[in-house]
mmCIF file of C-alpha atoms in Angstrom:
data_model
loop_
_atom_site.group_PDB
_atom_site.id
_atom_site.type_symbol
_atom_site.label_atom_id
_atom_site.label_comp_id
_atom_site.label_asym_id
_atom_site.label_seq_id
_atom_site.Cartn_x
_atom_site.Cartn_y
_atom_site.Cartn_z
ATOM 1 C CA MET M 1 6.419 23.711 2.402
ATOM 2 C CA TYR M 2 2.956 22.151 2.168
ATOM 3 C CA LEU M 3 2.165 18.502 1.800
ATOM 4 C CA ASN M 4 -0.710 17.413 -0.347
ATOM 5 C CA TYR M 5 -2.978 16.260 2.462
ATOM 6 C CA LYS M 6 -6.517 17.425 1.856
ATOM 7 C CA ASN M 7 -9.539 17.118 4.115
ATOM 8 C CA LYS M 8 -12.341 19.280 2.816
ATOM 9 C CA SER M 9 -10.770 22.754 2.605
ATOM 10 C CA ARG M 10 -7.891 22.154 4.988
ATOM 11 C CA THR M 11 -4.249 21.797 4.029
ATOM 12 C CA TYR M 12 -1.694 20.817 6.648
ATOM 13 C CA SER M 13 1.926 21.891 6.586
ATOM 14 C CA TRP M 14 4.623 19.284 7.117
ATOM 15 C CA GLU M 15 6.027 21.513 9.868
ATOM 16 C CA ALA M 16 2.667 21.548 11.656
ATOM 17 C CA ILE M 17 2.465 17.782 11.517
ATOM 18 C CA ASN M 18 5.968 17.468 12.969
ATOM 19 C CA LYS M 19 4.955 19.699 15.885
ATOM 20 C CA LYS M 20 1.943 17.489 16.578
ATOM 21 C CA GLN M 21 3.971 14.296 16.607
ATOM 22 C CA SER M 22 4.364 12.927 20.165
ATOM 23 C CA ASN M 23 7.975 11.855 20.725
ATOM 24 C CA TRP M 24 -1.422 -9.275 6.658
ATOM 25 C CA TRP M 25 -0.871 -8.968 3.093
ATOM 26 C CA VAL M 26 -3.299 -11.821 2.190
ATOM 27 C CA THR M 27 -2.821 -13.453 5.560
ATOM 28 C CA HIS M 28 -4.995 -14.467 8.463
ATOM 29 C CA HIS M 29 -8.221 -13.897 6.530
ATOM 30 C CA LEU M 30 -9.005 -16.664 4.061
ATOM 31 C CA SER M 31 -12.131 -17.883 5.796
ATOM 32 C CA LYS M 32 -14.569 -17.726 2.884
ATOM 33 C CA PRO M 33 -14.129 -20.302 0.106
ATOM 34 C CA ASN M 34 -14.771 -17.940 -2.799
ATOM 35 C CA GLN M 35 -12.379 -15.367 -1.346
ATOM 36 C CA SER M 36 -9.772 -18.016 -0.591
ATOM 37 C CA LYS M 37 -9.370 -18.902 -4.254
ATOM 38 C CA ASN M 38 -9.131 -15.239 -5.217
ATOM 39 C CA LYS M 39 -6.504 -14.441 -2.594
ATOM 40 C CA LYS M 40 -4.392 -17.490 -3.353
ATOM 41 C CA THR M 41 -4.427 -16.493 -7.024
ATOM 42 C CA MET M 42 -3.375 -12.967 -6.082
ATOM 43 C CA ALA M 43 -0.549 -14.259 -3.900
ATOM 44 C CA ASN M 44 0.716 -16.459 -6.725
ATOM 45 C CA LEU M 45 0.685 -13.526 -9.146
ATOM 46 C CA PHE M 46 2.859 -11.383 -6.891
ATOM 47 C CA ILE M 47 5.213 -14.267 -6.131
ATOM 48 C CA LYS M 48 5.922 -14.639 -9.850
ATOM 49 C CA GLN M 49 6.616 -10.939 -10.338
ATOM 50 C CA ALA M 50 8.414 -10.273 -7.054
ATOM 51 C CA LYS M 51 11.526 -8.769 -8.656
ATOM 52 C CA GLN M 52 9.540 -6.425 -10.906
ATOM 53 C CA TYR M 53 7.373 -5.492 -7.931
ATOM 54 C CA ALA M 54 10.430 -4.548 -5.875
ATOM 55 C CA GLN M 55 11.967 -2.570 -8.752
ATOM 56 C CA GLY M 56 8.846 -0.934 -10.122
ATOM 57 C CA ARG M 57 6.644 -0.079 -7.194
ATOM 58 C CA PRO M 58 6.883 3.476 -5.880
ATOM 59 C CA SER M 59 7.932 4.253 -2.356
ATOM 60 C CA TYR M 60 5.689 6.447 -0.245
ATOM 61 C CA PRO M 61 6.305 10.101 0.660
ATOM 62 C CA PRO M 62 7.756 11.014 4.066
ATOM 63 C CA HIS M 63 4.842 13.320 4.859
ATOM 64 C CA LEU M 64 2.428 10.369 4.701
ATOM 65 C CA PHE M 65 4.306 8.662 7.529
ATOM 66 C CA GLN M 66 4.754 11.928 9.439
ATOM 67 C CA PHE M 67 0.996 12.414 9.369
ATOM 68 C CA ILE M 68 0.303 8.845 10.526
ATOM 69 C CA ALA M 69 2.939 9.110 13.273
ATOM 70 C CA SER M 70 1.406 12.383 14.492
ATOM 71 C CA LYS M 71 -1.788 10.441 15.217
ATOM 72 C CA THR M 72 -0.037 7.590 17.057
ATOM 73 C CA PRO M 73 0.353 8.280 20.816
ATOM 74 C CA GLN M 74 3.323 5.911 21.106
ATOM 75 C CA HIS M 75 5.931 4.732 18.612
ATOM 76 C CA ASP M 76 7.133 1.444 20.032
ATOM 77 C CA LEU M 77 5.792 -1.182 17.633
ATOM 78 C CA ALA M 78 4.287 -1.051 14.137
ATOM 79 C CA TRP M 79 2.945 -3.996 12.143
ATOM 80 C CA ASP M 80 3.103 -3.667 8.361
ATOM 81 C CA VAL M 81 0.699 -6.213 6.874
ATOM 82 C CA GLY M 82 1.266 -7.436 3.325
ATOM 83 C CA THR M 83 4.648 -5.774 3.329
ATOM 84 C CA GLY M 84 5.673 -7.173 -0.070
ATOM 85 C CA SER M 85 9.252 -6.049 -0.569
ATOM 86 C CA GLY M 86 9.095 -3.672 2.381
ATOM 87 C CA GLN M 87 8.415 -0.279 0.796
ATOM 88 C CA ALA M 88 6.340 0.936 3.746
ATOM 89 C CA ALA M 89 8.295 -0.963 6.406
ATOM 90 C CA ARG M 90 11.507 0.921 5.570
ATOM 91 C CA SER M 91 9.860 4.269 6.233
ATOM 92 C CA LEU M 92 8.128 3.048 9.382
ATOM 93 C CA ALA M 93 11.507 1.906 10.730
ATOM 94 C CA GLU M 94 12.686 5.530 10.761
ATOM 95 C CA ILE M 95 9.906 6.475 13.192
ATOM 96 C CA TYR M 96 8.939 3.381 15.176
ATOM 97 C CA ASN M 97 11.338 1.542 17.469
ATOM 98 C CA ASN M 98 10.400 -1.832 16.045
ATOM 99 C CA VAL M 99 8.559 -2.938 12.915
ATOM 100 C CA ILE M 100 7.111 -6.368 12.211
ATOM 101 C CA ALA M 101 6.592 -6.772 8.463
ATOM 102 C CA THR M 102 4.579 -9.811 7.353
ATOM 103 C CA ASP M 103 3.792 -11.361 4.007
ATOM 104 C CA THR M 104 2.697 -14.761 2.734
ATOM 105 C CA SER M 105 5.255 -14.648 -0.079
ATOM 106 C CA PRO M 106 8.840 -15.664 0.759
ATOM 107 C CA LYS M 107 9.840 -14.518 -2.729
ATOM 108 C CA GLN M 108 8.639 -10.986 -2.019
ATOM 109 C CA LEU M 109 10.498 -10.916 1.292
ATOM 110 C CA GLU M 110 13.746 -11.886 -0.452
ATOM 111 C CA PHE M 111 13.797 -8.427 -2.055
ATOM 112 C CA ALA M 112 13.021 -6.504 1.143
ATOM 113 C CA THR M 113 15.674 -4.164 2.538
ATOM 114 C CA LYS M 114 16.984 -5.545 5.821
ATOM 115 C CA LEU M 115 17.240 -3.112 8.729
ATOM 116 C CA PRO M 116 18.086 -3.904 12.367
ATOM 117 C CA ASN M 117 14.699 -2.828 13.735
ATOM 118 C CA ILE M 118 12.577 -4.600 11.096
ATOM 119 C CA ARG M 119 11.622 -8.235 11.587
ATOM 120 C CA TYR M 120 10.350 -9.739 8.349
ATOM 121 C CA GLN M 121 8.048 -12.661 8.947
ATOM 122 C CA GLN M 122 6.507 -15.035 6.439
ATOM 123 C CA THR M 123 3.023 -16.041 7.511
ATOM 124 C CA SER M 124 0.690 -18.756 6.320
ATOM 125 C CA PRO M 125 -2.584 -17.914 4.550
ATOM 126 C CA THR M 126 -4.415 -18.491 7.841
ATOM 127 C CA MET M 127 -3.246 -17.850 11.401
ATOM 128 C CA SER M 128 -4.719 -18.835 14.728
ATOM 129 C CA SER M 129 -4.729 -16.405 17.638
ATOM 130 C CA ALA M 130 -1.754 -18.278 19.071
ATOM 131 C CA GLU M 131 0.175 -17.855 15.810
ATOM 132 C CA LEU M 132 -0.779 -14.180 15.676
ATOM 133 C CA GLU M 133 0.597 -13.684 19.172
ATOM 134 C CA GLN M 134 3.768 -15.609 18.342
ATOM 135 C CA LYS M 135 4.531 -13.937 15.020
ATOM 136 C CA VAL M 136 3.173 -10.429 15.585
ATOM 137 C CA GLY M 137 2.442 -9.601 19.190
ATOM 138 C CA ALA M 138 0.309 -10.109 22.259
ATOM 139 C CA GLU M 139 -3.126 -8.631 22.737
ATOM 140 C CA SER M 140 -3.067 -4.813 22.963
ATOM 141 C CA SER M 141 0.662 -4.620 22.146
ATOM 142 C CA VAL M 142 0.868 -2.872 18.760
ATOM 143 C CA ASP M 143 0.767 0.915 18.318
ATOM 144 C CA LEU M 144 0.095 0.963 14.589
ATOM 145 C CA VAL M 145 -1.106 -1.415 11.890
ATOM 146 C CA THR M 146 -0.394 -0.358 8.304
ATOM 147 C CA ILE M 147 -1.581 -1.839 5.028
ATOM 148 C CA ALA M 148 -0.111 -0.338 1.857
ATOM 149 C CA GLN M 149 -1.874 -1.079 -1.440
ATOM 150 C CA ALA M 150 -3.186 -4.432 -0.205
ATOM 151 C CA MET M 151 -6.284 -4.178 1.980
ATOM 152 C CA HIS M 152 -8.695 -4.519 -0.942
ATOM 153 C CA TRP M 153 -7.622 -8.186 -1.143
ATOM 154 C CA PHE M 154 -8.527 -8.981 2.455
ATOM 155 C CA ASP M 155 -11.441 -10.781 4.074
ATOM 156 C CA LEU M 156 -12.096 -7.627 6.075
ATOM 157 C CA PRO M 157 -14.315 -8.897 8.944
ATOM 158 C CA VAL M 158 -11.713 -11.510 9.907
ATOM 159 C CA PHE M 159 -8.812 -9.119 9.404
ATOM 160 C CA TYR M 160 -10.417 -6.373 11.482
ATOM 161 C CA LYS M 161 -11.028 -8.816 14.324
ATOM 162 C CA GLN M 162 -7.282 -9.541 14.360
ATOM 163 C CA VAL M 163 -6.421 -5.831 14.159
ATOM 164 C CA LYS M 164 -8.688 -4.909 17.070
ATOM 165 C CA TRP M 165 -7.176 -7.704 19.151
ATOM 166 C CA VAL M 166 -3.548 -6.755 18.576
ATOM 167 C CA LEU M 167 -3.802 -2.927 18.690
ATOM 168 C CA LYS M 168 -3.235 -1.086 21.948
ATOM 169 C CA LYS M 169 -6.445 0.029 23.594
ATOM 170 C CA PRO M 170 -7.438 2.726 23.585
ATOM 171 C CA HIS M 171 -6.187 4.708 20.594
ATOM 172 C CA GLY M 172 -4.171 2.111 18.684
ATOM 173 C CA ILE M 173 -4.099 3.213 15.047
ATOM 174 C CA ILE M 174 -4.847 1.450 11.765
ATOM 175 C CA ALA M 175 -3.767 3.146 8.532
ATOM 176 C CA ALA M 176 -4.522 1.704 5.098
ATOM 177 C CA TRP M 177 -3.789 3.394 1.813
ATOM 178 C CA CYS M 178 -3.838 2.820 -1.902
ATOM 179 C CA TYR M 179 -2.547 4.700 -4.895
ATOM 180 C CA THR M 180 -4.306 5.045 -8.207
ATOM 181 C CA THR M 181 -2.850 5.257 -11.712
ATOM 182 C CA PRO M 182 0.229 7.472 -12.177
ATOM 183 C CA GLU M 183 -0.006 10.873 -13.830
ATOM 184 C CA VAL M 184 2.637 12.122 -16.280
ATOM 185 C CA ASN M 185 1.069 14.430 -18.861
ATOM 186 C CA ASP M 186 -2.189 14.542 -20.812
ATOM 187 C CA SER M 187 -0.857 12.470 -23.708
ATOM 188 C CA MET M 188 0.639 9.747 -21.505
ATOM 189 C CA ASP M 189 -2.367 9.645 -19.220
ATOM 190 C CA LYS M 190 -4.736 9.095 -22.151
ATOM 191 C CA VAL M 191 -2.668 6.169 -23.427
ATOM 192 C CA LEU M 192 -2.508 4.750 -19.899
ATOM 193 C CA GLU M 193 -6.280 5.045 -19.539
ATOM 194 C CA ARG M 194 -6.763 2.836 -22.595
ATOM 195 C CA PHE M 195 -4.077 0.428 -21.383
ATOM 196 C CA TYR M 196 -5.650 0.277 -17.922
ATOM 197 C CA LYS M 197 -9.090 -0.666 -19.235
ATOM 198 C CA ASN M 198 -8.340 -4.327 -19.761
ATOM 199 C CA PRO M 199 -10.357 -7.375 -18.643
ATOM 200 C CA TYR M 200 -7.606 -8.846 -16.464
ATOM 201 C CA TRP M 201 -8.142 -6.918 -13.249
ATOM 202 C CA ASP M 202 -9.628 -8.866 -10.351
ATOM 203 C CA SER M 203 -12.781 -7.429 -8.800
ATOM 204 C CA PRO M 204 -11.087 -6.057 -5.626
ATOM 205 C CA ARG M 205 -9.322 -3.495 -7.827
ATOM 206 C CA GLN M 206 -12.583 -1.538 -7.966
ATOM 207 C CA MET M 207 -12.017 -0.467 -4.359
ATOM 208 C CA VAL M 208 -8.748 1.146 -5.460
ATOM 209 C CA ASP M 209 -10.485 2.860 -8.367
ATOM 210 C CA ASP M 210 -12.959 4.172 -5.775
ATOM 211 C CA LYS M 211 -10.015 5.564 -3.768
ATOM 212 C CA TYR M 212 -10.987 3.398 -0.767
ATOM 213 C CA LYS M 213 -14.132 5.494 -0.296
ATOM 214 C CA THR M 214 -16.359 2.413 -0.387
ATOM 215 C CA ILE M 215 -14.213 0.074 1.698
ATOM 216 C CA ASP M 216 -15.675 -0.984 5.050
ATOM 217 C CA PHE M 217 -13.678 0.726 7.810
ATOM 218 C CA PRO M 218 -15.244 0.293 11.286
ATOM 219 C CA PHE M 219 -12.942 2.532 13.312
ATOM 220 C CA GLU M 220 -13.195 5.876 15.086
ATOM 221 C CA ALA M 221 -11.769 9.078 13.620
ATOM 222 C CA VAL M 222 -8.285 9.860 14.932
ATOM 223 C CA ASP M 223 -7.708 12.885 17.126
ATOM 224 C CA GLY M 224 -7.969 16.152 15.222
ATOM 225 C CA GLU M 225 -10.023 14.719 12.347
ATOM 226 C CA ASP M 226 -13.772 14.455 11.862
ATOM 227 C CA SER M 227 -13.716 11.356 9.651
ATOM 228 C CA THR M 228 -11.587 8.341 8.764
ATOM 229 C CA GLY M 229 -10.936 9.689 5.267
ATOM 230 C CA PRO M 230 -9.920 9.004 2.629
ATOM 231 C CA PHE M 231 -7.287 11.710 2.962
ATOM 232 C CA GLU M 232 -5.343 12.590 -0.157
ATOM 233 C CA PHE M 233 -1.570 12.632 -0.450
ATOM 234 C CA GLU M 234 0.724 12.628 -3.448
ATOM 235 C CA ASN M 235 4.053 11.032 -4.213
ATOM 236 C CA GLU M 236 6.385 12.205 -6.968
ATOM 237 C CA ARG M 237 9.089 10.151 -8.605
ATOM 238 C CA TRP M 238 11.451 10.798 -11.498
ATOM 239 C CA MET M 239 11.130 7.897 -13.924
ATOM 240 C CA SER M 240 12.499 6.914 -17.295
ATOM 241 C CA LEU M 241 10.134 5.340 -19.783
ATOM 242 C CA GLU M 242 11.655 1.957 -18.993
ATOM 243 C CA ASP M 243 11.034 2.585 -15.277
ATOM 244 C CA TYR M 244 7.443 3.356 -16.189
ATOM 245 C CA PHE M 245 7.131 0.089 -18.130
ATOM 246 C CA THR M 246 8.662 -1.826 -15.208
ATOM 247 C CA TYR M 247 5.967 -0.367 -12.985
ATOM 248 C CA LEU M 248 3.227 -1.423 -15.427
ATOM 249 C CA ARG M 249 4.673 -4.933 -15.545
ATOM 250 C CA SER M 250 4.349 -5.129 -11.756
ATOM 251 C CA TRP M 251 0.557 -4.916 -12.044
ATOM 252 C CA SER M 252 -1.358 -8.075 -11.175
ATOM 253 C CA ALA M 253 -3.456 -7.563 -14.331
ATOM 254 C CA TYR M 254 -0.319 -7.605 -16.480
ATOM 255 C CA GLN M 255 0.848 -10.862 -14.918
ATOM 256 C CA LYS M 256 -2.613 -12.412 -15.211
ATOM 257 C CA ALA M 257 -2.795 -11.505 -18.907
ATOM 258 C CA LYS M 258 0.681 -12.877 -19.505
ATOM 259 C CA GLU M 259 -0.306 -16.208 -17.976
ATOM 260 C CA LYS M 260 -3.132 -16.348 -20.506
ATOM 261 C CA GLY M 261 -0.700 -15.698 -23.357
ATOM 262 C CA VAL M 262 -1.590 -12.014 -23.767
ATOM 263 C CA GLU M 263 1.121 -9.336 -23.869
ATOM 264 C CA LEU M 264 -0.565 -6.125 -22.738
ATOM 265 C CA LEU M 265 2.544 -4.104 -23.594
ATOM 266 C CA SER M 266 2.203 -4.936 -27.251
ATOM 267 C CA GLU M 267 4.415 -3.382 -29.898
ATOM 268 C CA GLN M 268 1.611 -0.987 -30.818
ATOM 269 C CA ILE M 269 0.893 0.214 -27.288
ATOM 270 C CA VAL M 270 4.620 0.630 -26.599
ATOM 271 C CA LYS M 271 4.857 2.865 -29.674
ATOM 272 C CA GLU M 272 1.950 4.938 -28.383
ATOM 273 C CA PHE M 273 3.589 5.325 -24.985
ATOM 274 C CA LYS M 274 6.905 6.326 -26.584
ATOM 275 C CA ARG M 275 5.182 8.911 -28.748
ATOM 276 C CA ALA M 276 3.319 10.352 -25.771
ATOM 277 C CA TRP M 277 6.448 10.384 -23.595
ATOM 278 C CA GLY M 278 7.853 13.005 -25.920
ATOM 279 C CA GLU M 279 11.281 14.537 -26.223
ATOM 280 C CA ASP M 280 14.271 13.026 -24.462
ATOM 281 C CA GLU M 281 14.709 15.779 -21.881
ATOM 282 C CA ASN M 282 16.006 15.614 -18.301
ATOM 283 C CA GLY M 283 18.059 12.589 -19.227
ATOM 284 C CA GLY M 284 14.951 10.872 -20.544
ATOM 285 C CA GLN M 285 13.172 11.119 -17.195
ATOM 286 C CA LYS M 286 9.849 12.674 -16.308
ATOM 287 C CA LEU M 287 8.245 13.572 -13.006
ATOM 288 C CA VAL M 288 5.501 11.016 -12.357
ATOM 289 C CA LYS M 289 2.824 11.694 -9.751
ATOM 290 C CA PHE M 290 1.075 8.950 -7.785
ATOM 291 C CA PRO M 291 -2.151 10.026 -6.014
ATOM 292 C CA ILE M 292 -2.458 8.288 -2.619
ATOM 293 C CA TYR M 293 -5.651 7.816 -0.603
ATOM 294 C CA LEU M 294 -5.453 7.065 3.119
ATOM 295 C CA ARG M 295 -8.026 5.653 5.535
ATOM 296 C CA ILE M 296 -6.951 6.057 9.140
ATOM 297 C CA GLY M 297 -8.746 5.289 12.383
ATOM 298 C CA LYS M 298 -8.323 4.260 15.999
ATOM 299 C CA VAL M 299 -9.748 1.576 18.266
ATOM 300 C CA GLY M 300 -11.762 2.509 21.329
ATOM 301 C CA ALA M 301 -11.303 1.328 24.872
#
């Protein structure tokens, strides 16, 4: 069985990764006025669509976390920043002894799955070092920091300063990933491409479109790799057409358009999606693929 992790010409088996394994949402980084307004707007958008976000957003494949864990020397404490409704935190909790999952949105956290080794923590838009230590951990105490589909919103210089303070030194790991638009079939993907090209996306979305290639990432390559990525993974999920629409409604651009009185899922575009979805086979469900792009690095001594 091979996972879809690609680095140049190399493909890694899930089994090989298992053998190698050694037994802030928009928080803390609103220092620049122009970014502060943007991030507060983003937070408000996801607060208003928290239920759709929890229902519509895809989970992440096990082999993504197996790969990340194989690069983490210890598995005591992970910090999931911008956890939302806890999609990544749930998977981290299967590998790491303790997970701290933070988000600025209490509404998002309401929909997070509660597990005994996950501590969900609402944080304010800005945190002092004392608050960081109180709510997350002491200096050099965290094995892994993860950011799933959120880092493009951050004030990165401030965020990275916090990350480098809290990660264990040396070799504490930061892993940030995004996923791009889902893939169903040629007909659906063409309709989605037209739907996606709307004027309601905020500028940080471009970093996702660029697959995190252009995002600043000042960390060292992890052991066994010659770069910090992006490394490509893939998640697959069986979805009905209504599931697919729920996912589209979880987009920040959809919510932003709706606030301006624009329904992006108009009657016409819904008809086009239905036509492209095709025959009602497999109980009306289709296998939807989500390409995932991971940046991963470590701190030095």
